[in-house]
PDB file of C-alpha atoms and ligand atoms in Angstrom:
ATOM      1  CA  UNK A   1      -0.006   0.023   0.019  1.00 93.00           C
ATOM      2  CA  UNK A   2       1.156   3.536  -0.709  1.00 95.00           C
ATOM      3  CA  UNK A   3       1.931   4.820   2.808  1.00 95.00           C
ATOM      4  CA  UNK A   4       0.074   8.026   2.092  1.00 93.00           C
ATOM      5  CA  UNK A   5      -3.067   5.885   1.614  1.00 96.00           C
ATOM      6  CA  UNK A   6      -2.854   4.555   5.193  1.00 98.00           C
ATOM      7  CA  UNK A   7      -6.282   5.376   6.781  1.00 98.00           C
ATOM      8  CA  UNK A   8      -6.203   8.328   9.069  1.00 98.00           C
ATOM      9  CA  UNK A   9      -7.537   7.560  12.557  1.00 98.00           C
ATOM     10  CA  UNK A  10      -8.759   9.914  15.244  1.00 98.00           C
ATOM     11  CA  UNK A  11      -9.603  10.009  18.929  1.00 98.00           C
ATOM     12  CA  UNK A  12     -10.956  12.729  21.122  1.00 98.00           C
ATOM     13  CA  UNK A  13      -7.483  14.221  21.677  1.00 98.00           C
ATOM     14  CA  UNK A  14      -5.400  12.765  18.808  1.00 98.00           C
ATOM     15  CA  UNK A  15      -4.998  12.608  15.056  1.00 98.00           C
ATOM     16  CA  UNK A  16      -3.151   9.628  13.584  1.00 98.00           C
ATOM     17  CA  UNK A  17      -1.551   9.440  10.114  1.00 98.00           C
ATOM     18  CA  UNK A  18       1.402   7.876   8.370  1.00 98.00           C
ATOM     19  CA  UNK A  19       4.747   9.650   9.371  1.00 98.00           C
ATOM     20  CA  UNK A  20       6.691  11.386   6.585  1.00 98.00           C
ATOM     21  CA  UNK A  21      10.152  12.722   6.184  1.00 98.00           C
ATOM     22  CA  UNK A  22       8.929  16.072   7.470  1.00 98.00           C
ATOM     23  CA  UNK A  23       8.516  14.498  10.954  1.00 98.00           C
ATOM     24  CA  UNK A  24      12.251  13.789  11.113  1.00 98.00           C
ATOM     25  CA  UNK A  25      12.866  16.185  13.923  1.00 98.00           C
ATOM     26  CA  UNK A  26      10.245  14.710  16.142  1.00 98.00           C
ATOM     27  CA  UNK A  27      11.288  11.106  15.373  1.00 98.00           C
ATOM     28  CA  UNK A  28      14.962  11.879  15.998  1.00 98.00           C
ATOM     29  CA  UNK A  29      14.040  13.453  19.323  1.00 98.00           C
ATOM     30  CA  UNK A  30      11.743  10.577  20.280  1.00 98.00           C
ATOM     31  CA  UNK A  31      14.231   7.800  19.718  1.00 98.00           C
ATOM     32  CA  UNK A  32      17.101   9.729  21.214  1.00 98.00           C
ATOM     33  CA  UNK A  33      15.416   9.616  24.570  1.00 98.00           C
ATOM     34  CA  UNK A  34      16.865   7.002  26.828  1.00 97.00           C
ATOM     35  CA  UNK A  35      13.514   6.458  28.556  1.00 96.00           C
ATOM     36  CA  UNK A  36      11.845   5.727  25.203  1.00 97.00           C
ATOM     37  CA  UNK A  37      14.654   3.578  23.827  1.00 97.00           C
ATOM     38  CA  UNK A  38      15.096   1.638  27.014  1.00 96.00           C
ATOM     39  CA  UNK A  39      12.360  -0.946  26.318  1.00 96.00           C
ATOM     40  CA  UNK A  40      12.434  -0.865  22.525  1.00 95.00           C
ATOM     41  CA  UNK A  41      14.549  -3.230  20.392  1.00 89.00           C
ATOM     42  CA  UNK A  42      18.169  -3.388  21.657  1.00 90.00           C
ATOM     43  CA  UNK A  43      17.552  -0.508  24.001  1.00 93.00           C
ATOM     44  CA  UNK A  44      20.081   1.786  22.241  1.00 96.00           C
ATOM     45  CA  UNK A  45      19.112   5.411  21.486  1.00 97.00           C
ATOM     46  CA  UNK A  46      19.270   6.709  17.922  1.00 97.00           C
ATOM     47  CA  UNK A  47      20.846  10.021  17.745  1.00 94.00           C
ATOM     48  CA  UNK A  48      21.263  10.961  14.060  1.00 97.00           C
ATOM     49  CA  UNK A  49      18.968  12.412  11.506  1.00 97.00           C
ATOM     50  CA  UNK A  50      19.971   9.533   9.108  1.00 98.00           C
ATOM     51  CA  UNK A  51      18.711   6.937  11.660  1.00 98.00           C
ATOM     52  CA  UNK A  52      15.510   8.923  12.061  1.00 98.00           C
ATOM     53  CA  UNK A  53      14.886   9.060   8.288  1.00 98.00           C
ATOM     54  CA  UNK A  54      15.601   5.292   7.929  1.00 98.00           C
ATOM     55  CA  UNK A  55      13.139   4.657  10.809  1.00 98.00           C
ATOM     56  CA  UNK A  56      10.444   6.751   9.026  1.00 98.00           C
ATOM     57  CA  UNK A  57      11.005   4.777   5.841  1.00 98.00           C
ATOM     58  CA  UNK A  58      10.843   1.579   7.732  1.00 98.00           C
ATOM     59  CA  UNK A  59       7.580   2.617   9.474  1.00 98.00           C
ATOM     60  CA  UNK A  60       6.020   3.742   6.135  1.00 98.00           C
ATOM     61  CA  UNK A  61       6.835   0.417   4.653  1.00 98.00           C
ATOM     62  CA  UNK A  62       4.393  -1.242   7.204  1.00 98.00           C
ATOM     63  CA  UNK A  63       1.420   0.427   5.586  1.00 98.00           C
ATOM     64  CA  UNK A  64      -0.894  -2.385   4.441  1.00 98.00           C
ATOM     65  CA  UNK A  65      -4.407  -3.722   4.587  1.00 97.00           C
ATOM     66  CA  UNK A  66      -4.033  -4.922   8.196  1.00 97.00           C
ATOM     67  CA  UNK A  67      -0.869  -3.236   9.332  1.00 98.00           C
ATOM     68  CA  UNK A  68       0.514   0.284   9.601  1.00 98.00           C
ATOM     69  CA  UNK A  69       2.485   2.708  11.709  1.00 98.00           C
ATOM     70  CA  UNK A  70       0.900   6.004  12.584  1.00 98.00           C
ATOM     71  CA  UNK A  71       2.183   9.282  13.996  1.00 98.00           C
ATOM     72  CA  UNK A  72      -0.162  10.480  16.640  1.00 98.00           C
ATOM     73  CA  UNK A  73      -0.464  14.284  16.972  1.00 98.00           C
ATOM     74  CA  UNK A  74      -2.372  16.512  19.272  1.00 98.00           C
ATOM     75  CA  UNK A  75      -5.847  17.366  17.836  1.00 98.00           C
ATOM     76  CA  UNK A  76      -5.559  20.955  19.155  1.00 97.00           C
ATOM     77  CA  UNK A  77      -2.055  22.119  18.302  1.00 97.00           C
ATOM     78  CA  UNK A  78      -0.907  19.438  15.818  1.00 97.00           C
ATOM     79  CA  UNK A  79       2.233  18.674  17.777  1.00 97.00           C
ATOM     80  CA  UNK A  80       3.413  15.117  17.446  1.00 98.00           C
ATOM     81  CA  UNK A  81       3.045  13.041  20.566  1.00 98.00           C
ATOM     82  CA  UNK A  82       4.164   9.578  19.578  1.00 98.00           C
ATOM     83  CA  UNK A  83       4.156   6.599  17.285  1.00 98.00           C
ATOM     84  CA  UNK A  84       1.614   3.764  17.193  1.00 98.00           C
ATOM     85  CA  UNK A  85       2.190   0.421  15.525  1.00 98.00           C
ATOM     86  CA  UNK A  86       0.281  -2.587  14.029  1.00 98.00           C
ATOM     87  CA  UNK A  87       2.824  -4.792  12.542  1.00 98.00           C
ATOM     88  CA  UNK A  88       3.857  -8.476  12.201  1.00 97.00           C
ATOM     89  CA  UNK A  89       5.684  -9.486  15.277  1.00 97.00           C
ATOM     90  CA  UNK A  90       9.036 -11.203  14.678  1.00 96.00           C
ATOM     91  CA  UNK A  91       9.214 -14.719  16.262  1.00 96.00           C
ATOM     92  CA  UNK A  92      12.373 -15.939  17.980  1.00 97.00           C
ATOM     93  CA  UNK A  93      14.877 -17.988  15.914  1.00 95.00           C
ATOM     94  CA  UNK A  94      13.787 -21.448  17.158  1.00 91.00           C
ATOM     95  CA  UNK A  95      10.004 -20.805  16.818  1.00 94.00           C
ATOM     96  CA  UNK A  96       7.764 -21.987  13.960  1.00 93.00           C
ATOM     97  CA  UNK A  97       5.816 -18.901  12.777  1.00 90.00           C
ATOM     98  CA  UNK A  98       2.028 -19.215  12.387  1.00 91.00           C
ATOM     99  CA  UNK A  99       0.827 -19.489   8.751  1.00 92.00           C
ATOM    100  CA  UNK A 100      -0.699 -15.955   9.110  1.00 91.00           C
ATOM    101  CA  UNK A 101       1.698 -13.538  10.747  1.00 93.00           C
ATOM    102  CA  UNK A 102       0.722 -12.528  14.217  1.00 97.00           C
ATOM    103  CA  UNK A 103      -0.041  -8.813  14.396  1.00 98.00           C
ATOM    104  CA  UNK A 104       1.427  -6.748  17.250  1.00 98.00           C
ATOM    105  CA  UNK A 105       0.091  -3.529  18.602  1.00 98.00           C
ATOM    106  CA  UNK A 106       2.652  -1.124  19.992  1.00 98.00           C
ATOM    107  CA  UNK A 107       3.079   2.395  21.470  1.00 98.00           C
ATOM    108  CA  UNK A 108       5.985   4.770  21.738  1.00 98.00           C
ATOM    109  CA  UNK A 109       5.128   8.053  23.376  1.00 98.00           C
ATOM    110  CA  UNK A 110       7.317  11.121  23.731  1.00 98.00           C
ATOM    111  CA  UNK A 111       8.199  11.607  27.401  1.00 97.00           C
ATOM    112  CA  UNK A 112       6.583  15.075  27.378  1.00 97.00           C
ATOM    113  CA  UNK A 113       3.238  13.349  26.389  1.00 97.00           C
ATOM    114  CA  UNK A 114       3.386  10.454  28.858  1.00 96.00           C
ATOM    115  CA  UNK A 115       1.257  10.016  31.923  1.00 96.00           C
ATOM    116  CA  UNK A 116      -1.904  11.501  30.269  1.00 97.00           C
ATOM    117  CA  UNK A 117      -3.508   8.306  28.961  1.00 97.00           C
ATOM    118  CA  UNK A 118      -2.657   9.096  25.319  1.00 98.00           C
ATOM    119  CA  UNK A 119      -1.236   5.615  24.644  1.00 98.00           C
ATOM    120  CA  UNK A 120      -4.389   3.781  25.674  1.00 98.00           C
ATOM    121  CA  UNK A 121      -6.540   6.326  23.827  1.00 98.00           C
ATOM    122  CA  UNK A 122      -4.603   5.951  20.533  1.00 98.00           C
ATOM    123  CA  UNK A 123      -4.461   2.119  21.053  1.00 98.00           C
ATOM    124  CA  UNK A 124      -8.209   2.050  21.194  1.00 98.00           C
ATOM    125  CA  UNK A 125      -8.332   3.647  17.761  1.00 98.00           C
ATOM    126  CA  UNK A 126      -5.909   1.041  16.383  1.00 98.00           C
ATOM    127  CA  UNK A 127      -7.966  -1.788  17.914  1.00 98.00           C
ATOM    128  CA  UNK A 128     -11.088  -0.451  16.236  1.00 98.00           C
ATOM    129  CA  UNK A 129      -9.143  -0.215  12.953  1.00 98.00           C
ATOM    130  CA  UNK A 130      -7.876  -3.724  13.416  1.00 98.00           C
ATOM    131  CA  UNK A 131     -11.454  -4.975  13.889  1.00 98.00           C
ATOM    132  CA  UNK A 132     -12.637  -3.038  10.818  1.00 98.00           C
ATOM    133  CA  UNK A 133     -10.009  -4.575   8.591  1.00 98.00           C
ATOM    134  CA  UNK A 134     -10.880  -8.080   9.786  1.00 97.00           C
ATOM    135  CA  UNK A 135      -7.998  -9.065  12.153  1.00 98.00           C
ATOM    136  CA  UNK A 136      -9.061 -11.599  14.747  1.00 97.00           C
ATOM    137  CA  UNK A 137      -6.305 -11.313  17.283  1.00 98.00           C
ATOM    138  CA  UNK A 138      -3.747  -8.756  18.393  1.00 98.00           C
ATOM    139  CA  UNK A 139      -0.677  -9.409  20.508  1.00 98.00           C
ATOM    140  CA  UNK A 140       1.409  -6.996  22.566  1.00 98.00           C
ATOM    141  CA  UNK A 141       4.749  -7.749  24.264  1.00 98.00           C
ATOM    142  CA  UNK A 142       6.632  -5.681  26.803  1.00 98.00           C
ATOM    143  CA  UNK A 143       9.733  -5.845  28.879  1.00 97.00           C
ATOM    144  CA  UNK A 144       8.842  -7.432  32.295  1.00 96.00           C
ATOM    145  CA  UNK A 145       9.802  -4.124  33.981  1.00 96.00           C
ATOM    146  CA  UNK A 146       7.814  -1.920  31.657  1.00 97.00           C
ATOM    147  CA  UNK A 147       4.835  -1.494  33.975  1.00 97.00           C
ATOM    148  CA  UNK A 148       3.405   1.517  32.100  1.00 97.00           C
ATOM    149  CA  UNK A 149       3.177  -0.575  28.957  1.00 98.00           C
ATOM    150  CA  UNK A 150       1.600  -3.493  30.821  1.00 98.00           C
ATOM    151  CA  UNK A 151      -1.052  -1.062  32.097  1.00 98.00           C
ATOM    152  CA  UNK A 152      -1.749   0.297  28.590  1.00 98.00           C
ATOM    153  CA  UNK A 153      -2.350  -3.271  27.349  1.00 98.00           C
ATOM    154  CA  UNK A 154      -4.653  -3.956  30.316  1.00 98.00           C
ATOM    155  CA  UNK A 155      -6.511  -0.719  29.857  1.00 98.00           C
ATOM    156  CA  UNK A 156      -7.459  -1.653  26.325  1.00 98.00           C
ATOM    157  CA  UNK A 157      -8.746  -4.978  27.514  1.00 98.00           C
ATOM    158  CA  UNK A 158      -5.899  -7.290  26.590  1.00 98.00           C
ATOM    159  CA  UNK A 159      -5.341 -10.420  28.580  1.00 98.00           C
ATOM    160  CA  UNK A 160      -2.019 -11.015  30.279  1.00 98.00           C
ATOM    161  CA  UNK A 161      -0.678 -14.397  29.234  1.00 98.00           C
ATOM    162  CA  UNK A 162       2.424 -14.391  31.382  1.00 98.00           C
ATOM    163  CA  UNK A 163       5.973 -14.462  30.102  1.00 98.00           C
ATOM    164  CA  UNK A 164       7.125 -15.920  26.825  1.00 98.00           C
ATOM    165  CA  UNK A 165      10.361 -16.427  24.752  1.00 97.00           C
ATOM    166  CA  UNK A 166       8.357 -16.785  21.591  1.00 97.00           C
ATOM    167  CA  UNK A 167       9.175 -13.268  20.185  1.00 97.00           C
ATOM    168  CA  UNK A 168      12.094 -11.087  19.590  1.00 96.00           C
ATOM    169  CA  UNK A 169      14.586 -13.662  20.869  1.00 95.00           C
ATOM    170  CA  UNK A 170      14.030 -12.541  24.460  1.00 95.00           C
ATOM    171  CA  UNK A 171      11.736 -12.878  27.363  1.00 96.00           C
ATOM    172  CA  UNK A 172       8.769 -10.602  27.423  1.00 97.00           C
ATOM    173  CA  UNK A 173       5.324 -10.274  29.016  1.00 98.00           C
ATOM    174  CA  UNK A 174       2.621 -11.371  26.506  1.00 98.00           C
ATOM    175  CA  UNK A 175      -0.778  -9.713  26.140  1.00 98.00           C
ATOM    176  CA  UNK A 176      -3.492 -10.832  23.695  1.00 98.00           C
ATOM    177  CA  UNK A 177      -6.772  -9.442  22.533  1.00 98.00           C
ATOM    178  CA  UNK A 178      -9.490 -11.317  20.604  1.00 98.00           C
ATOM    179  CA  UNK A 179     -11.226  -8.864  18.367  1.00 97.00           C
TER     180      UNK A 179
HETATM  181  C1  COA B   1       4.387   2.768  27.756  1.00 75.19           C
HETATM  182  C2  COA B   1       3.876   4.160  27.371  1.00 75.19           C
HETATM  183  C3  COA B   1       3.426   4.099  25.870  1.00 75.19           C
HETATM  184  C4  COA B   1       2.694   4.484  28.264  1.00 75.19           C
HETATM  185  O1  COA B   1       2.028   5.624  27.709  1.00 75.19           O
HETATM  186  P1  COA B   1       1.312   6.738  28.582  1.00 75.19           P
HETATM  187  O2  COA B   1       0.336   7.408  27.694  1.00 75.19           O
HETATM  188  O3  COA B   1       2.291   7.553  29.337  1.00 75.19           O
HETATM  189  O4  COA B   1       0.497   5.833  29.571  1.00 75.19           O
HETATM  190  P2  COA B   1      -0.642   6.291  30.565  1.00 75.19           P
HETATM  191  O5  COA B   1      -0.461   7.732  30.940  1.00 75.19           O
HETATM  192  O6  COA B   1      -1.985   5.947  29.958  1.00 75.19           O
HETATM  193  O7  COA B   1      -0.370   5.383  31.744  1.00 75.19           O
HETATM  194  C5  COA B   1      -0.636   3.964  31.642  1.00 75.19           C
HETATM  195  C6  COA B   1      -0.720   3.377  33.033  1.00 75.19           C
HETATM  196  O8  COA B   1       0.645   3.087  33.476  1.00 75.19           O
HETATM  197  C7  COA B   1       0.852   3.618  34.764  1.00 75.19           C
HETATM  198  N1  COA B   1       2.251   3.892  34.787  1.00 75.19           N
HETATM  199  C8  COA B   1       2.838   4.899  34.110  1.00 75.19           C
HETATM  200  N2  COA B   1       4.196   4.933  34.385  1.00 75.19           N
HETATM  201  C9  COA B   1       4.351   3.848  35.255  1.00 75.19           C
HETATM  202  C10 COA B   1       5.475   3.342  35.966  1.00 75.19           C
HETATM  203  N3  COA B   1       6.680   3.862  35.753  1.00 75.19           N
HETATM  204  N4  COA B   1       5.326   2.306  36.722  1.00 75.19           N
HETATM  205  C11 COA B   1       4.012   1.779  36.939  1.00 75.19           C
HETATM  206  N5  COA B   1       2.949   2.268  36.293  1.00 75.19           N
HETATM  207  C12 COA B   1       3.097   3.283  35.452  1.00 75.19           C
HETATM  208  C13 COA B   1      -0.129   4.753  34.788  1.00 75.19           C
HETATM  209  O9  COA B   1      -0.366   5.051  36.105  1.00 75.19           O
HETATM  210  C14 COA B   1      -1.325   4.262  34.062  1.00 75.19           C
HETATM  211  O10 COA B   1      -1.991   3.342  34.933  1.00 75.19           O
HETATM  212  P3  COA B   1      -3.603   3.331  35.045  1.00 75.19           P
HETATM  213  O11 COA B   1      -4.118   2.791  33.723  1.00 75.19           O
HETATM  214  O12 COA B   1      -3.873   2.457  36.131  1.00 75.19           O
HETATM  215  O13 COA B   1      -4.034   4.777  35.259  1.00 75.19           O
HETATM  216  C15 COA B   1       4.909   5.209  27.503  1.00 75.19           C
HETATM  217  O14 COA B   1       5.397   5.222  28.821  1.00 75.19           O
HETATM  218  C16 COA B   1       6.091   5.115  26.558  1.00 75.19           C
HETATM  219  O15 COA B   1       5.983   5.447  25.382  1.00 75.19           O
HETATM  220  N6  COA B   1       7.235   4.615  27.041  1.00 75.19           N
HETATM  221  C17 COA B   1       8.406   4.510  26.177  1.00 75.19           C
HETATM  222  C18 COA B   1       8.342   3.559  25.044  1.00 75.19           C
HETATM  223  C19 COA B   1       7.836   2.195  25.468  1.00 75.19           C
HETATM  224  O16 COA B   1       8.342   1.656  26.440  1.00 75.19           O
HETATM  225  N7  COA B   1       6.969   1.629  24.731  1.00 75.19           N
HETATM  226  C20 COA B   1       6.425   0.346  24.944  1.00 75.19           C
HETATM  227  C21 COA B   1       7.381  -0.747  24.490  1.00 75.19           C
HETATM  228  S1  COA B   1       6.685  -2.358  24.892  1.00 75.19           S
END
């Protein structure tokens, strides 16, 4: 799918759309924050404009019928607040993947925007979108210490399934939602 055709989503306080290269300053700032990078991927911050542009391209490439990565901005002032994701979740090296890729829901909020319930609010819009496009199940995974992320998953009605080594080659807390 052309990333610019990714359906726009909205909530009471947020507007969600595909990120573009024009969002590079925000994306660079977001992933340069240790408190954001800590529980994402290898935990290392990204500090260069090139890394941010590469991330935007990667995120745009997820645009699809049942997947996508959205930039969430404030409905009032248009300021970017974070990134929301629906994407195939990578399984660990020794795991047989399902015939249909499992779709992960994820949330990366800027520290200035955290603590105000934005992640759960935006996640509800992604869940609704996932239902609309016919997905049957969503998974979310989080570092065992990432309590805020666990709470977001619980707030949107996901069931906590305990810890698993099935994804990302590491041990994570697993949450699932039947749509
Ligand atoms: C995880 C994250 C998206 C939460 O977003 P948020 O909009 O700040 O979340 P909320 O304000 O809705 O808070 C969610 C819940 O977590 C709780 N919480 C927040 N920080 C917490 C902490 N450090 N320890 C325990 N609970 C915490 C809040 O009290 C709230 O609980 P409630 O639902 O009972 O009221 C945000 O912290 C973030 O982007 N972190 C960095 C990136 C990241 O780790 N992403 C997830 C990777 S799996």
